[in-house]
Structure formats: structure tokens, C-alpha cells
GROMACS .gro file of C-alpha atoms in nm:
model
  488
    1MET     CA    1  -1.373  -1.657  -2.804
    2SER     CA    2  -1.014  -1.585  -2.690
    3VAL     CA    3  -0.954  -1.592  -2.315
    4LEU     CA    4  -0.657  -1.646  -2.084
    5GLY     CA    5  -0.708  -2.018  -2.102
    6SER     CA    6  -0.708  -2.038  -2.480
    7ARG     CA    7  -0.504  -2.300  -2.661
    8ALA     CA    8  -0.247  -2.048  -2.786
    9ASP     CA    9  -0.188  -1.922  -2.436
   10ASP     CA   10  -0.171  -2.278  -2.306
   11VAL     CA   11   0.117  -2.342  -2.546
   12VAL     CA   12   0.301  -2.036  -2.415
   13VAL     CA   13   0.243  -2.143  -2.055
   14ALA     CA   14   0.357  -2.498  -2.132
   15GLU     CA   15   0.675  -2.370  -2.293
   16ASP     CA   16   0.738  -2.138  -1.999
   17PHE     CA   17   0.686  -2.422  -1.754
   18GLU     CA   18   0.960  -2.618  -1.924
   19GLN     CA   19   1.215  -2.339  -1.917
   20ASP     CA   20   1.115  -2.083  -1.652
   21GLY     CA   21   1.286  -2.209  -1.334
   22GLY     CA   22   1.084  -1.963  -1.126
   23VAL     CA   23   1.027  -1.587  -1.133
   24LEU     CA   24   1.393  -1.530  -1.223
   25GLY     CA   25   1.410  -1.809  -1.479
   26ARG     CA   26   1.466  -1.730  -1.845
   27ALA     CA   27   1.096  -1.696  -1.929
   28TYR     CA   28   1.011  -1.447  -1.653
   29ARG     CA   29   1.343  -1.278  -1.569
   30ALA     CA   30   1.297  -0.954  -1.763
   31LEU     CA   31   0.937  -0.911  -1.648
   32SER     CA   32   1.019  -0.986  -1.283
   33VAL     CA   33   1.322  -0.758  -1.269
   34GLY     CA   34   1.129  -0.482  -1.444
   35ILE     CA   35   0.818  -0.476  -1.226
   36VAL     CA   36   1.010  -0.531  -0.901
   37SER     CA   37   1.235  -0.240  -0.999
   38VAL     CA   38   0.926  -0.023  -1.039
   39VAL     CA   39   0.816  -0.126  -0.689
   40PHE     CA   40   1.168  -0.052  -0.562
   41LEU     CA   41   1.162   0.301  -0.702
   42ILE     CA   42   0.814   0.371  -0.565
   43ALA     CA   43   0.929   0.241  -0.225
   44PHE     CA   44   1.240   0.457  -0.238
   45GLU     CA   45   1.030   0.762  -0.319
   46ALA     CA   46   0.786   0.686  -0.038
   47THR     CA   47   1.062   0.650   0.224
   48ALA     CA   48   1.278   0.936   0.093
   49VAL     CA   49   1.016   1.205   0.045
   50GLY     CA   50   0.922   1.209   0.413
   51THR     CA   51   1.274   1.326   0.497
   52ALA     CA   52   1.275   1.605   0.239
   53MET     CA   53   0.917   1.720   0.295
   54PRO     CA   54   0.973   1.940   0.606
   55VAL     CA   55   1.256   2.126   0.432
   56ALA     CA   56   1.046   2.172   0.118
   57ALA     CA   57   0.750   2.307   0.316
   58ARG     CA   58   0.972   2.550   0.504
   59GLU     CA   59   1.144   2.684   0.191
   60LEU     CA   60   0.810   2.722   0.012
   61HIS     CA   61   0.659   2.900   0.315
   62GLY     CA   62   0.391   2.636   0.337
   63VAL     CA   63   0.434   2.473   0.676
   64ALA     CA   64   0.069   2.549   0.753
   65GLN     CA   65  -0.029   2.339   0.449
   66TYR     CA   66   0.219   2.060   0.528
   67ALA     CA   67  -0.045   1.793   0.590
   68PHE     CA   68  -0.212   1.858   0.254
   69ALA     CA   69   0.103   1.742   0.076
   70PHE     CA   70   0.028   1.396   0.220
   71SER     CA   71  -0.352   1.399   0.204
   72GLY     CA   72  -0.343   1.526  -0.156
   73PHE     CA   73  -0.138   1.224  -0.257
   74PHE     CA   74  -0.370   0.984  -0.078
   75THR     CA   75  -0.693   1.139  -0.206
   76THR     CA   76  -0.601   1.118  -0.575
   77SER     CA   77  -0.448   0.771  -0.533
   78LEU     CA   78  -0.789   0.635  -0.429
   79PHE     CA   79  -0.942   0.767  -0.748
   80GLY     CA   80  -0.651   0.624  -0.949
   81MET     CA   81  -0.704   0.280  -0.797
   82VAL     CA   82  -1.066   0.260  -0.907
   83LEU     CA   83  -0.986   0.396  -1.252
   84ALA     CA   84  -0.702   0.146  -1.295
   85GLY     CA   85  -0.924  -0.145  -1.195
   86GLN     CA   86  -1.178  -0.066  -1.466
   87TRP     CA   87  -0.915   0.024  -1.723
   88ALA     CA   88  -0.717  -0.297  -1.670
   89ASP     CA   89  -1.025  -0.523  -1.676
   90ARG     CA   90  -1.155  -0.371  -1.998
   91ARG     CA   91  -0.837  -0.302  -2.194
   92GLY     CA   92  -0.555  -0.477  -2.010
   93PRO     CA   93  -0.305  -0.337  -1.758
   94LEU     CA   94  -0.043  -0.204  -2.001
   95ALA     CA   95  -0.197   0.138  -2.071
   96ALA     CA   96  -0.293   0.193  -1.706
   97LEU     CA   97   0.060   0.104  -1.594
   98THR     CA   98   0.241   0.327  -1.842
   99THR     CA   99   0.002   0.616  -1.781
  100GLY     CA  100   0.044   0.573  -1.406
  101ILE     CA  101   0.422   0.574  -1.424
  102GLY     CA  102   0.409   0.879  -1.649
  103ALA     CA  103   0.180   1.063  -1.406
  104PHE     CA  104   0.394   0.959  -1.110
  105ALA     CA  105   0.706   1.096  -1.280
  106ALA     CA  106   0.527   1.414  -1.389
  107GLY     CA  107   0.412   1.473  -1.031
  108LEU     CA  108   0.767   1.439  -0.906
  109VAL     CA  109   0.884   1.698  -1.161
  110ILE     CA  110   0.601   1.938  -1.071
  111ALA     CA  111   0.681   1.908  -0.700
  112GLY     CA  112   1.055   1.933  -0.754
  113THR     CA  113   1.028   2.252  -0.957
  114ALA     CA  114   0.754   2.418  -0.749
  115ARG     CA  115   0.809   2.776  -0.634
  116VAL     CA  116   0.500   2.803  -0.417
  117MET     CA  117   0.334   2.552  -0.186
  118TRP     CA  118   0.012   2.507  -0.382
  119VAL     CA  119   0.206   2.394  -0.687
  120PHE     CA  120   0.399   2.151  -0.468
  121ILE     CA  121   0.070   2.008  -0.337
  122LEU     CA  122  -0.056   1.980  -0.696
  123GLY     CA  123   0.254   1.779  -0.784
  124ARG     CA  124   0.190   1.544  -0.494
  125ALA     CA  125  -0.170   1.500  -0.611
  126VAL     CA  126  -0.054   1.408  -0.960
  127GLN     CA  127   0.191   1.162  -0.801
  128GLY     CA  128  -0.093   1.005  -0.606
  129LEU     CA  129  -0.304   0.957  -0.918
  130GLY     CA  130  -0.010   0.784  -1.087
  131GLY     CA  131   0.067   0.572  -0.783
  132GLY     CA  132  -0.293   0.449  -0.764
  133LEU     CA  133  -0.287   0.352  -1.131
  134VAL     CA  134   0.046   0.171  -1.099
  135ILE     CA  135  -0.020  -0.043  -0.794
  136VAL     CA  136  -0.348  -0.187  -0.926
  137ALA     CA  137  -0.207  -0.241  -1.275
  138LEU     CA  138   0.087  -0.432  -1.128
  139TYR     CA  139  -0.150  -0.669  -0.948
  140VAL     CA  140  -0.335  -0.737  -1.271
  141VAL     CA  141  -0.003  -0.802  -1.447
  142VAL     CA  142   0.084  -1.059  -1.180
  143GLY     CA  143  -0.259  -1.224  -1.213
  144ARG     CA  144  -0.233  -1.250  -1.592
  145ALA     CA  145   0.136  -1.304  -1.659
  146TYR     CA  146   0.235  -1.550  -1.384
  147PRO     CA  147   0.091  -1.896  -1.319
  148GLU     CA  148  -0.063  -1.941  -0.976
  149ARG     CA  149   0.235  -2.140  -0.846
  150LEU     CA  150   0.467  -1.839  -0.904
  151ARG     CA  151   0.245  -1.564  -0.764
  152PRO     CA  152   0.350  -1.607  -0.398
  153ALA     CA  153   0.714  -1.571  -0.504
  154ILE     CA  154   0.661  -1.250  -0.702
  155MET     CA  155   0.459  -1.104  -0.413
  156ALA     CA  156   0.752  -1.189  -0.185
  157ALA     CA  157   0.979  -1.009  -0.433
  158PHE     CA  158   0.755  -0.701  -0.411
  159ALA     CA  159   0.798  -0.705  -0.033
  160ALA     CA  160   1.173  -0.750  -0.067
  161GLY     CA  161   1.176  -0.444  -0.292
  162TRP     CA  162   1.092  -0.235   0.013
  163VAL     CA  163   1.378  -0.359   0.232
  164VAL     CA  164   1.667  -0.150   0.099
  165PRO     CA  165   1.458   0.168   0.051
  166SER     CA  166   1.324   0.144   0.406
  167VAL     CA  167   1.681   0.154   0.541
  168VAL     CA  168   1.868   0.357   0.280
  169GLY     CA  169   1.590   0.590   0.164
  170PRO     CA  170   1.580   0.828   0.461
  171LEU     CA  171   1.960   0.837   0.491
  172ALA     CA  172   2.012   0.898   0.118
  173SER     CA  173   1.736   1.157   0.109
  174GLY     CA  174   1.885   1.337   0.407
  175ALA     CA  175   2.228   1.349   0.243
  176VAL     CA  176   2.087   1.473  -0.090
  177THR     CA  177   1.874   1.733   0.087
  178GLU     CA  178   2.170   1.865   0.284
  179GLN     CA  179   2.424   1.858   0.000
  180LEU     CA  180   2.221   1.932  -0.315
  181GLY     CA  181   1.883   2.051  -0.192
  182TRP     CA  182   1.542   1.891  -0.142
  183ARG     CA  183   1.441   1.938  -0.505
  184TRP     CA  184   1.682   1.670  -0.623
  185VAL     CA  185   1.506   1.411  -0.407
  186PHE     CA  186   1.205   1.461  -0.637
  187LEU     CA  187   1.382   1.530  -0.965
  188GLY     CA  188   1.628   1.239  -0.950
  189ILE     CA  189   1.375   0.956  -0.942
  190PRO     CA  190   1.195   1.002  -1.280
  191VAL     CA  191   1.517   0.936  -1.471
  192LEU     CA  192   1.557   0.601  -1.296
  193VAL     CA  193   1.219   0.474  -1.421
  194VAL     CA  194   1.342   0.433  -1.781
  195LEU     CA  195   1.535   0.107  -1.732
  196PRO     CA  196   1.259  -0.085  -1.549
  197LEU     CA  197   1.011   0.017  -1.818
  198ALA     CA  198   1.244  -0.095  -2.095
  199LEU     CA  199   1.269  -0.438  -1.931
  200ALA     CA  200   0.907  -0.488  -1.833
  201LEU     CA  201   0.693  -0.333  -2.106
  202PRO     CA  202   0.775  -0.579  -2.389
  203GLN     CA  203   0.697  -0.871  -2.157
  204ILE     CA  204   0.375  -0.712  -2.034
  205ARG     CA  205   0.271  -0.647  -2.393
  206ARG     CA  206   0.333  -1.014  -2.474
  207ARG     CA  207   0.176  -1.174  -2.167
  208ALA     CA  208  -0.085  -0.938  -2.025
  209SER     CA  209  -0.193  -0.678  -2.280
  210GLY     CA  210  -0.544  -0.639  -2.409
  211PRO     CA  211  -0.879  -0.740  -2.255
  212VAL     CA  212  -0.941  -1.089  -2.118
  213ASP     CA  213  -1.177  -1.158  -2.410
  214ALA     CA  214  -1.000  -1.023  -2.717
  215ASP     CA  215  -1.303  -1.088  -2.943
  216ALA     CA  216  -1.551  -0.893  -2.732
  217ALA     CA  217  -1.602  -0.521  -2.779
  218ALA     CA  218  -1.433  -0.315  -2.511
  219ALA     CA  219  -1.691  -0.210  -2.254
  220PRO     CA  220  -1.703   0.160  -2.162
  221LEU     CA  221  -1.595   0.273  -1.819
  222ASP     CA  222  -1.865   0.240  -1.555
  223ARG     CA  223  -1.971   0.597  -1.483
  224ARG     CA  224  -2.133   0.497  -1.155
  225ARG     CA  225  -1.805   0.356  -1.027
  226ILE     CA  226  -1.624   0.669  -1.140
  227ARG     CA  227  -1.868   0.879  -0.938
  228LEU     CA  228  -1.815   0.651  -0.638
  229ALA     CA  229  -1.439   0.688  -0.682
  230LEU     CA  230  -1.473   1.065  -0.673
  231GLY     CA  231  -1.690   1.030  -0.365
  232ILE     CA  232  -1.444   0.813  -0.177
  233ALA     CA  233  -1.153   1.041  -0.266
  234LEU     CA  234  -1.331   1.362  -0.168
  235GLY     CA  235  -1.483   1.205   0.143
  236ALA     CA  236  -1.147   1.077   0.262
  237GLY     CA  237  -0.993   1.419   0.206
  238LEU     CA  238  -1.264   1.592   0.410
  239VAL     CA  239  -1.233   1.344   0.697
  240GLN     CA  240  -0.856   1.391   0.705
  241TYR     CA  241  -0.898   1.768   0.705
  242ALA     CA  242  -1.144   1.748   0.994
  243ALA     CA  243  -0.909   1.525   1.194
  244GLN     CA  244  -0.627   1.777   1.155
  245ASP     CA  245  -0.842   2.060   1.294
  246LEU     CA  246  -0.991   1.976   1.633
  247ARG     CA  247  -1.216   2.282   1.652
  248PRO     CA  248  -1.594   2.217   1.675
  249LEU     CA  249  -1.639   2.373   1.331
  250SER     CA  250  -1.436   2.087   1.181
  251LEU     CA  251  -1.734   1.859   1.245
  252VAL     CA  252  -1.897   2.002   0.933
  253PRO     CA  253  -1.637   1.872   0.682
  254GLY     CA  254  -1.604   1.555   0.890
  255VAL     CA  255  -1.973   1.473   0.866
  256ALA     CA  256  -1.980   1.565   0.497
  257GLY     CA  257  -1.682   1.339   0.433
  258ALA     CA  258  -1.844   1.048   0.615
  259ALA     CA  259  -2.166   1.099   0.415
  260LEU     CA  260  -1.965   1.064   0.095
  261LEU     CA  261  -1.753   0.774   0.218
  262VAL     CA  262  -2.021   0.533   0.336
  263PRO     CA  263  -2.207   0.477   0.004
  264ALA     CA  264  -1.880   0.490  -0.192
  265VAL     CA  265  -1.717   0.221   0.021
  266ARG     CA  266  -2.025   0.000   0.001
  267GLY     CA  267  -2.028   0.033  -0.376
  268LEU     CA  268  -1.658  -0.020  -0.439
  269LEU     CA  269  -1.574  -0.306  -0.202
  270PRO     CA  270  -1.703  -0.663  -0.243
  271ARG     CA  271  -2.047  -0.739  -0.104
  272GLY     CA  272  -2.023  -0.856   0.255
  273THR     CA  273  -1.690  -0.689   0.331
  274TYR     CA  274  -1.826  -0.496   0.629
  275ARG     CA  275  -1.957  -0.820   0.786
  276ALA     CA  276  -1.654  -1.036   0.697
  277ALA     CA  277  -1.836  -1.268   0.460
  278ARG     CA  278  -1.630  -1.576   0.380
  279GLY     CA  279  -1.381  -1.569   0.098
  280LEU     CA  280  -1.298  -1.260  -0.106
  281PRO     CA  281  -1.482  -1.004   0.116
  282SER     CA  282  -1.284  -1.117   0.420
  283VAL     CA  283  -0.957  -1.105   0.228
  284VAL     CA  284  -1.027  -0.741   0.136
  285LEU     CA  285  -1.136  -0.659   0.493
  286LEU     CA  286  -0.830  -0.826   0.644
  287ARG     CA  287  -0.598  -0.618   0.427
  288GLY     CA  288  -0.752  -0.300   0.561
  289VAL     CA  289  -0.755  -0.417   0.922
  290CYS     CA  290  -0.392  -0.529   0.931
  291ALA     CA  291  -0.247  -0.244   0.724
  292GLY     CA  292  -0.449   0.030   0.889
  293SER     CA  293  -0.385  -0.070   1.249
  294PHE     CA  294  -0.014  -0.137   1.200
  295VAL     CA  295   0.075   0.162   0.981
  296ALA     CA  296  -0.124   0.405   1.195
  297ALA     CA  297   0.065   0.291   1.505
  298GLU     CA  298   0.401   0.279   1.326
  299SER     CA  299   0.369   0.646   1.233
  300PHE     CA  300   0.384   0.734   1.603
  301VAL     CA  301   0.681   0.517   1.701
  302PRO     CA  302   0.948   0.779   1.619
  303LEU     CA  303   0.742   1.056   1.782
  304MET     CA  304   0.702   0.846   2.097
  305LEU     CA  305   1.074   0.772   2.120
  306VAL     CA  306   1.172   1.134   2.058
  307THR     CA  307   0.925   1.299   2.294
  308GLN     CA  308   0.907   1.037   2.568
  309ARG     CA  309   1.257   0.888   2.571
  310GLY     CA  310   1.461   1.176   2.429
  311LEU     CA  311   1.610   0.987   2.133
  312SER     CA  312   1.737   1.176   1.831
  313PRO     CA  313   1.517   1.159   1.519
  314THR     CA  314   1.783   0.948   1.347
  315LEU     CA  315   1.794   0.688   1.626
  316ALA     CA  316   1.416   0.689   1.652
  317GLY     CA  317   1.386   0.624   1.278
  318LEU     CA  318   1.647   0.349   1.286
  319SER     CA  319   1.440   0.166   1.547
  320LEU     CA  320   1.213   0.067   1.259
  321ALA     CA  321   1.490  -0.032   1.019
  322ALA     CA  322   1.498  -0.402   1.108
  323GLY     CA  323   1.129  -0.426   1.025
  324GLY     CA  324   1.198  -0.406   0.652
  325GLY     CA  325   1.404  -0.723   0.668
  326THR     CA  326   1.160  -0.920   0.882
  327TRP     CA  327   0.867  -0.806   0.666
  328ALA     CA  328   1.047  -0.947   0.363
  329LEU     CA  329   1.122  -1.264   0.560
  330GLY     CA  330   0.754  -1.312   0.639
  331SER     CA  331   0.665  -1.258   0.275
  332TRP     CA  332   0.928  -1.511   0.170
  333LEU     CA  333   0.797  -1.768   0.418
  334GLN     CA  334   0.443  -1.747   0.281
  335SER     CA  335   0.581  -1.808  -0.068
  336ARG     CA  336   0.727  -2.150   0.022
  337PRO     CA  337   0.531  -2.422  -0.161
  338ARG     CA  338   0.533  -2.649   0.145
  339LEU     CA  339   0.353  -2.383   0.348
  340ALA     CA  340   0.091  -2.300   0.084
  341PRO     CA  341  -0.168  -2.546   0.226
  342TYR     CA  342  -0.141  -2.367   0.563
  343ARG     CA  343  -0.186  -2.011   0.434
  344GLU     CA  344  -0.485  -1.939   0.657
  345ARG     CA  345  -0.293  -2.048   0.966
  346LEU     CA  346   0.006  -1.840   0.857
  347MET     CA  347  -0.217  -1.533   0.840
  348THR     CA  348  -0.354  -1.606   1.185
  349VAL     CA  349  -0.002  -1.634   1.326
  350GLY     CA  350   0.088  -1.313   1.146
  351MET     CA  351  -0.199  -1.118   1.298
  352VAL     CA  352  -0.116  -1.252   1.645
  353LEU     CA  353   0.238  -1.117   1.600
  354VAL     CA  354   0.096  -0.781   1.494
  355VAL     CA  355  -0.128  -0.766   1.802
  356ALA     CA  356   0.164  -0.856   2.028
  357ALA     CA  357   0.380  -0.581   1.876
  358LEU     CA  358   0.108  -0.318   1.917
  359VAL     CA  359   0.053  -0.415   2.280
  360ALA     CA  360   0.423  -0.435   2.368
  361ALA     CA  361   0.550  -0.120   2.193
  362PRO     CA  362   0.412   0.133   2.445
  363SER     CA  363   0.595  -0.051   2.724
  364VAL     CA  364   0.884   0.191   2.656
  365LEU     CA  365   0.671   0.461   2.814
  366VAL     CA  366   0.793   0.304   3.138
  367ARG     CA  367   1.141   0.448   3.194
  368SER     CA  368   1.286   0.122   3.324
  369VAL     CA  369   1.213  -0.051   2.992
  370PRO     CA  370   1.504  -0.010   2.744
  371ALA     CA  371   1.419   0.203   2.442
  372TRP     CA  372   1.556  -0.064   2.207
  373THR     CA  373   1.265  -0.286   2.309
  374VAL     CA  374   1.059  -0.114   2.038
  375ALA     CA  375   1.305  -0.223   1.769
  376VAL     CA  376   1.272  -0.587   1.877
  377VAL     CA  377   0.893  -0.601   1.910
  378TRP     CA  378   0.843  -0.406   1.588
  379ALA     CA  379   1.062  -0.651   1.400
  380PHE     CA  380   0.826  -0.931   1.508
  381GLY     CA  381   0.525  -0.722   1.412
  382CYS     CA  382   0.672  -0.666   1.064
  383LEU     CA  383   0.731  -1.040   1.033
  384GLY     CA  384   0.359  -1.087   1.092
  385MET     CA  385   0.275  -0.818   0.839
  386GLY     CA  386   0.488  -0.993   0.578
  387LEU     CA  387   0.292  -1.313   0.633
  388VAL     CA  388  -0.046  -1.140   0.611
  389VAL     CA  389  -0.008  -0.874   0.342
  390SER     CA  390   0.149  -1.099   0.079
  391SER     CA  391  -0.098  -1.376   0.157
  392THR     CA  392  -0.396  -1.146   0.104
  393SER     CA  393  -0.253  -1.052  -0.236
  394VAL     CA  394  -0.213  -1.417  -0.334
  395LEU     CA  395  -0.560  -1.511  -0.213
  396LEU     CA  396  -0.722  -1.219  -0.389
  397LEU     CA  397  -0.586  -1.327  -0.727
  398ARG     CA  398  -0.683  -1.689  -0.659
  399LEU     CA  399  -1.041  -1.593  -0.573
  400SER     CA  400  -1.088  -1.348  -0.861
  401ALA     CA  401  -1.229  -1.440  -1.199
  402PRO     CA  402  -0.996  -1.308  -1.475
  403GLN     CA  403  -1.239  -1.036  -1.580
  404GLU     CA  404  -1.271  -0.919  -1.218
  405ALA     CA  405  -0.899  -0.909  -1.129
  406GLY     CA  406  -0.865  -0.535  -1.184
  407ALA     CA  407  -1.174  -0.434  -0.987
  408ASN     CA  408  -1.091  -0.671  -0.702
  409SER     CA  409  -0.727  -0.558  -0.692
  410ALA     CA  410  -0.853  -0.201  -0.673
  411ALA     CA  411  -1.083  -0.301  -0.385
  412LEU     CA  412  -0.788  -0.453  -0.198
  413GLN     CA  413  -0.580  -0.138  -0.241
  414ILE     CA  414  -0.872   0.088  -0.147
  415SER     CA  415  -0.923  -0.111   0.173
  416ASP     CA  416  -0.552  -0.076   0.250
  417ALA     CA  417  -0.520   0.296   0.172
  418LEU     CA  418  -0.852   0.406   0.317
  419SER     CA  419  -0.801   0.225   0.648
  420ASN     CA  420  -0.452   0.373   0.670
  421ALA     CA  421  -0.588   0.723   0.629
  422LEU     CA  422  -0.890   0.689   0.858
  423LEU     CA  423  -0.713   0.508   1.141
  424LEU     CA  424  -0.415   0.742   1.114
  425ALA     CA  425  -0.649   1.041   1.133
  426ALA     CA  426  -0.822   0.895   1.440
  427ALA     CA  427  -0.491   0.813   1.606
  428GLY     CA  428  -0.354   1.159   1.529
  429ALA     CA  429  -0.659   1.328   1.674
  430ALA     CA  430  -0.639   1.120   1.994
  431CYS     CA  431  -0.266   1.179   2.032
  432ALA     CA  432  -0.292   1.554   1.972
  433ALA     CA  433  -0.587   1.592   2.209
  434LEU     CA  434  -0.382   1.436   2.489
  435GLY     CA  435  -0.066   1.636   2.418
  436GLY     CA  436   0.136   1.360   2.256
  437GLY     CA  437   0.351   1.601   2.057
  438THR     CA  438   0.504   1.771   2.359
  439SER     CA  439   0.880   1.783   2.335
  440ALA     CA  440   1.083   1.570   2.568
  441THR     CA  441   1.299   1.869   2.647
  442SER     CA  442   1.012   2.078   2.770
  443GLY     CA  443   0.994   1.903   3.100
  444SER     CA  444   0.630   1.808   3.061
  445ALA     CA  445   0.654   1.513   2.825
  446SER     CA  446   0.642   1.266   3.111
  447SER     CA  447   0.289   1.381   3.190
  448HIS     CA  448   0.158   1.269   2.851
  449PRO     CA  449   0.232   0.898   2.805
  450ALA     CA  450  -0.143   0.834   2.784
  451ALA     CA  451  -0.141   1.009   2.445
  452PHE     CA  452   0.061   0.724   2.297
  453ALA     CA  453  -0.125   0.454   2.484
  454ALA     CA  454  -0.437   0.601   2.321
  455VAL     CA  455  -0.278   0.528   1.983
  456PHE     CA  456  -0.130   0.182   2.027
  457LEU     CA  457  -0.389   0.005   2.239
  458PRO     CA  458  -0.694   0.087   2.022
  459MET     CA  459  -0.494  -0.020   1.718
  460ALA     CA  460  -0.418  -0.347   1.898
  461VAL     CA  461  -0.794  -0.400   1.944
  462VAL     CA  462  -0.848  -0.344   1.570
  463ALA     CA  463  -0.570  -0.592   1.490
  464LEU     CA  464  -0.721  -0.843   1.733
  465ALA     CA  465  -1.039  -0.837   1.526
  466GLY     CA  466  -0.817  -0.921   1.231
  467VAL     CA  467  -0.716  -1.247   1.399
  468TRP     CA  468  -1.078  -1.361   1.370
  469VAL     CA  469  -1.107  -1.235   1.011
  470THR     CA  470  -0.814  -1.460   0.907
  471THR     CA  471  -1.030  -1.764   0.981
  472ARG     CA  472  -1.280  -1.655   0.715
  473CYS     CA  473  -1.046  -1.587   0.422
  474GLY     CA  474  -0.972  -1.922   0.268
  475SER     CA  475  -1.301  -2.109   0.250
  476GLU     CA  476  -1.436  -1.983  -0.082
  477GLU     CA  477  -1.351  -2.180  -0.396
  478PRO     CA  478  -1.213  -1.997  -0.701
  479ALA     CA  479  -1.503  -2.125  -0.910
  480VAL     CA  480  -1.748  -1.913  -0.716
  481ALA     CA  481  -1.525  -1.610  -0.678
  482GLU     CA  482  -1.718  -1.416  -0.937
  483ALA     CA  483  -2.034  -1.448  -0.733
  484ALA     CA  484  -1.867  -1.253  -0.453
  485GLY     CA  485  -1.722  -0.992  -0.685
  486VAL     CA  486  -1.737  -0.618  -0.652
  487VAL     CA  487  -2.081  -0.464  -0.688
  488THR     CA  488  -2.125  -0.324  -1.037
   0.00000   0.00000   0.00000
């Protein structure tokens, strides 16, 4: 039987150990540059599209359907994550990755050439399917192609790949939108994917292609998990739709969405996730808690600064720019070998920083507090996120049996994406109900600071629960990881 630990593979690993010199050493350089470049382009798209989206919706006469351009992407990405997990575990990550990148590029082309809003939304949905396939496949590539000692460093490189896009993306997108038109924000990115693929694919084919057990017959896709994936995607879409429409009638799709979500989540996440069972379930739960609470709150920082303090959208957006650098710094710190034995403590410190940022950010609702305070506290919060997010990725691969890496990576990404969507929907509903979108120039914005307090403080409570979850992440041994695997 041929597995990752076979003698032939041991020879390759031994040779690489002699000559690699790290993730940018000779043995891993092409692979590392290739997959980090893919992350860089996805990050650039994510940060750039938000700038072009309002213009696109206006030109396509689809402002009323604006939110569906985001929810469509998210809904199909959830399905793509589950599909990629099964695909990668059974046949290796190469096909899932290339298909995902192809779908992502095709979605960009569809959106960029759309003449009506529904076609634009369709393009975003195709993008989401591709994005879900890519992110899970990349995790499996890391788990198979890199030895455990190098995984923290490549995860730190993934985080670093978001730094430049988070600062340059909105500015570049704004310039392209104004000078060439919003369509080129979508149409320019697919061309740039060719070089990273040319670098990475030969290395992935050599190091991570095929099933874990090459001699075993490829198992068919689990139809039950596919049905659960459809349930979680459709349920999340219905809940988001209900949160965007605060009329009593919206309770119907909201309840229907919840009815689909609950069994799907229980079936797709590791057993014991909802009760923070030690080891892998808590790692998956922590990812959702930290990402959901922080990202949901972060989405309202620019709106708070514009409506409550009268800042321009550009200045409000730049208040978050430093966070990209400190996030990468936190990810780099967790990758230091000397700190590896203290990973659980690092995650606890990280979550404490996140809680502090969420509590301190709404202090700018008090006029005597300088508006730049948000930039400072958010930089510390992003430092904490860098410590936590990269550490959960490293721990997940350590606690996953090779044949479970795809399914568990999918579970981690589902926890992340689903908590983002649900907490963002809840925060948006609370903010809208209390008038948080009132313009600062209307003269009534000062009467609605509670709308933003209703966003940040509940998210701080969620993050505070994450501090406790960090204490339950590192106690399970890799040898028993399979016993805590995803329900199949």
C-alpha cells in the first residue's frame, strides 16, 4: 500500500530536508511562490471588487439586488468547500485546485461582461464556487507537500499575501474604475492567474497529486455530504435574505434557512464542535468565533466613521490599512519555531487582543475621542487575528489524518465563512433597526450611536467566548485525530 509515509516519499522528503532551506529554499521555491501568488490574486480581487461593485450595480440598474452579488458568492463558496474537501481526499487536490481557479476566472469574465444585473450575480456565484474549491485545495496542498516544520511559515506567507492587496486593492480598483471602467477590475485578474499556475502546478503534481492511498480504488463522492452542502448553502442564503429584509414576512425564509442550516452544520463539522470538545472540534469552532466576530465588526468601521465622525470614505477605509501589516506580523510570530510550544497561549493572547479591539473601537462615538483611535486599536486586533487564524490552520493539519485533511480543511473554512455571514447578517439587522446608516450630514446621526454599539459590543462577547475556546484546542494528540474527524 502506497501512502504519504511510503519509502519513496521518505527519500524525497529526506532530499528536500538537505537542500530546502525553508519555504523559499530550492526544493519549495516554485511551489511556495506559485500558491502564495494565487492567494495574492484572490486577496486583490476580494479587496478591489468592493470598490467597483457600487458602480457596477448602478450601471446595470441593479442597486436593489446589490446584496445578492455578495450573498451569491458566499452561498456557492460553501458548496465548493465541501465538494473540494471530498474531491481532494479521494483524488488529490490538483484537479480541485485547477477547476476552482478556472471557475473563479470564468466568474470574473461573466461578471465583467454582464449587461444585466442577474448575469452579474451569476458571475459572482460562479466565482464563489471557484473560490470555495481553491481555498480548501490549497490547505490540502500545504498538508501534503510541506513537512510539519514548514507549515507555520507557509501559513504566514498566505497572511502576508493579503497585506499589499488590503492597502493597494481599493486604491487601484478606484483608479481603474474611474479611468477605464468597472469592468476592467473583473476582466484584468484572470490573465494574471497564468504565471502562478505555471509555477505551482508541476510541483503540486509531483508532491500532492493523487489519493493518499494510490493502490486503493477511488471512493465515490459521498452523496449525503453533497446534500448537506446544498442545504448549508441554501440555508445560509435564505438567512441572509431574511436579515436584509426586516419585514415580518421575512421570518418565513429565515426560519426555513435555519431549518436547513442546523442539520447541515451538524453533519459537516466535526463531532463536538458546538460544545467545544477538545482538539479538532475546538480548533474549527475557534476559527468561526474569531473570524465571524472580527469581520462582522470590521465591516461597520468605515460606516461608523463616515456617519458618526464625518470622515470621507477614503479616510475611513484607510483607518483599516495598518491592520494588514499587523495581521501579517501576528502570522509571522506564530511561525517562529521557538514559539511553537506556546501556540495555545499565543492564541489566547490573540483572542484577548481581538476582544480589546472590539470593546475599544466604539469609543470614537464619543466626540472627544480622536477618530484615529480606531486605526490604532484595530491594528492591535489584527495582530491578534494573525496569531489566531494562522495557528488554527496549523493545528488543523496537525490534528488531521492524511485521508481526512480535505474534509477537515473544508470544515474549517465552512466555520469561517458561515460565521462571517450569520454574524454579519445579525449585526446588519441590529444596526439598520437602530438607524445606523443615517448620514452624518443629515443632522440626526448623533442620535444613533447605539446602532454601532449594538454591533461591536455583542461581537466582543462572542470573541470573549473564543478566549475560553483557545484553552481547548491543543490537547488532542495527532494519533487520535481521526477519531474526532468529520461525521461521514
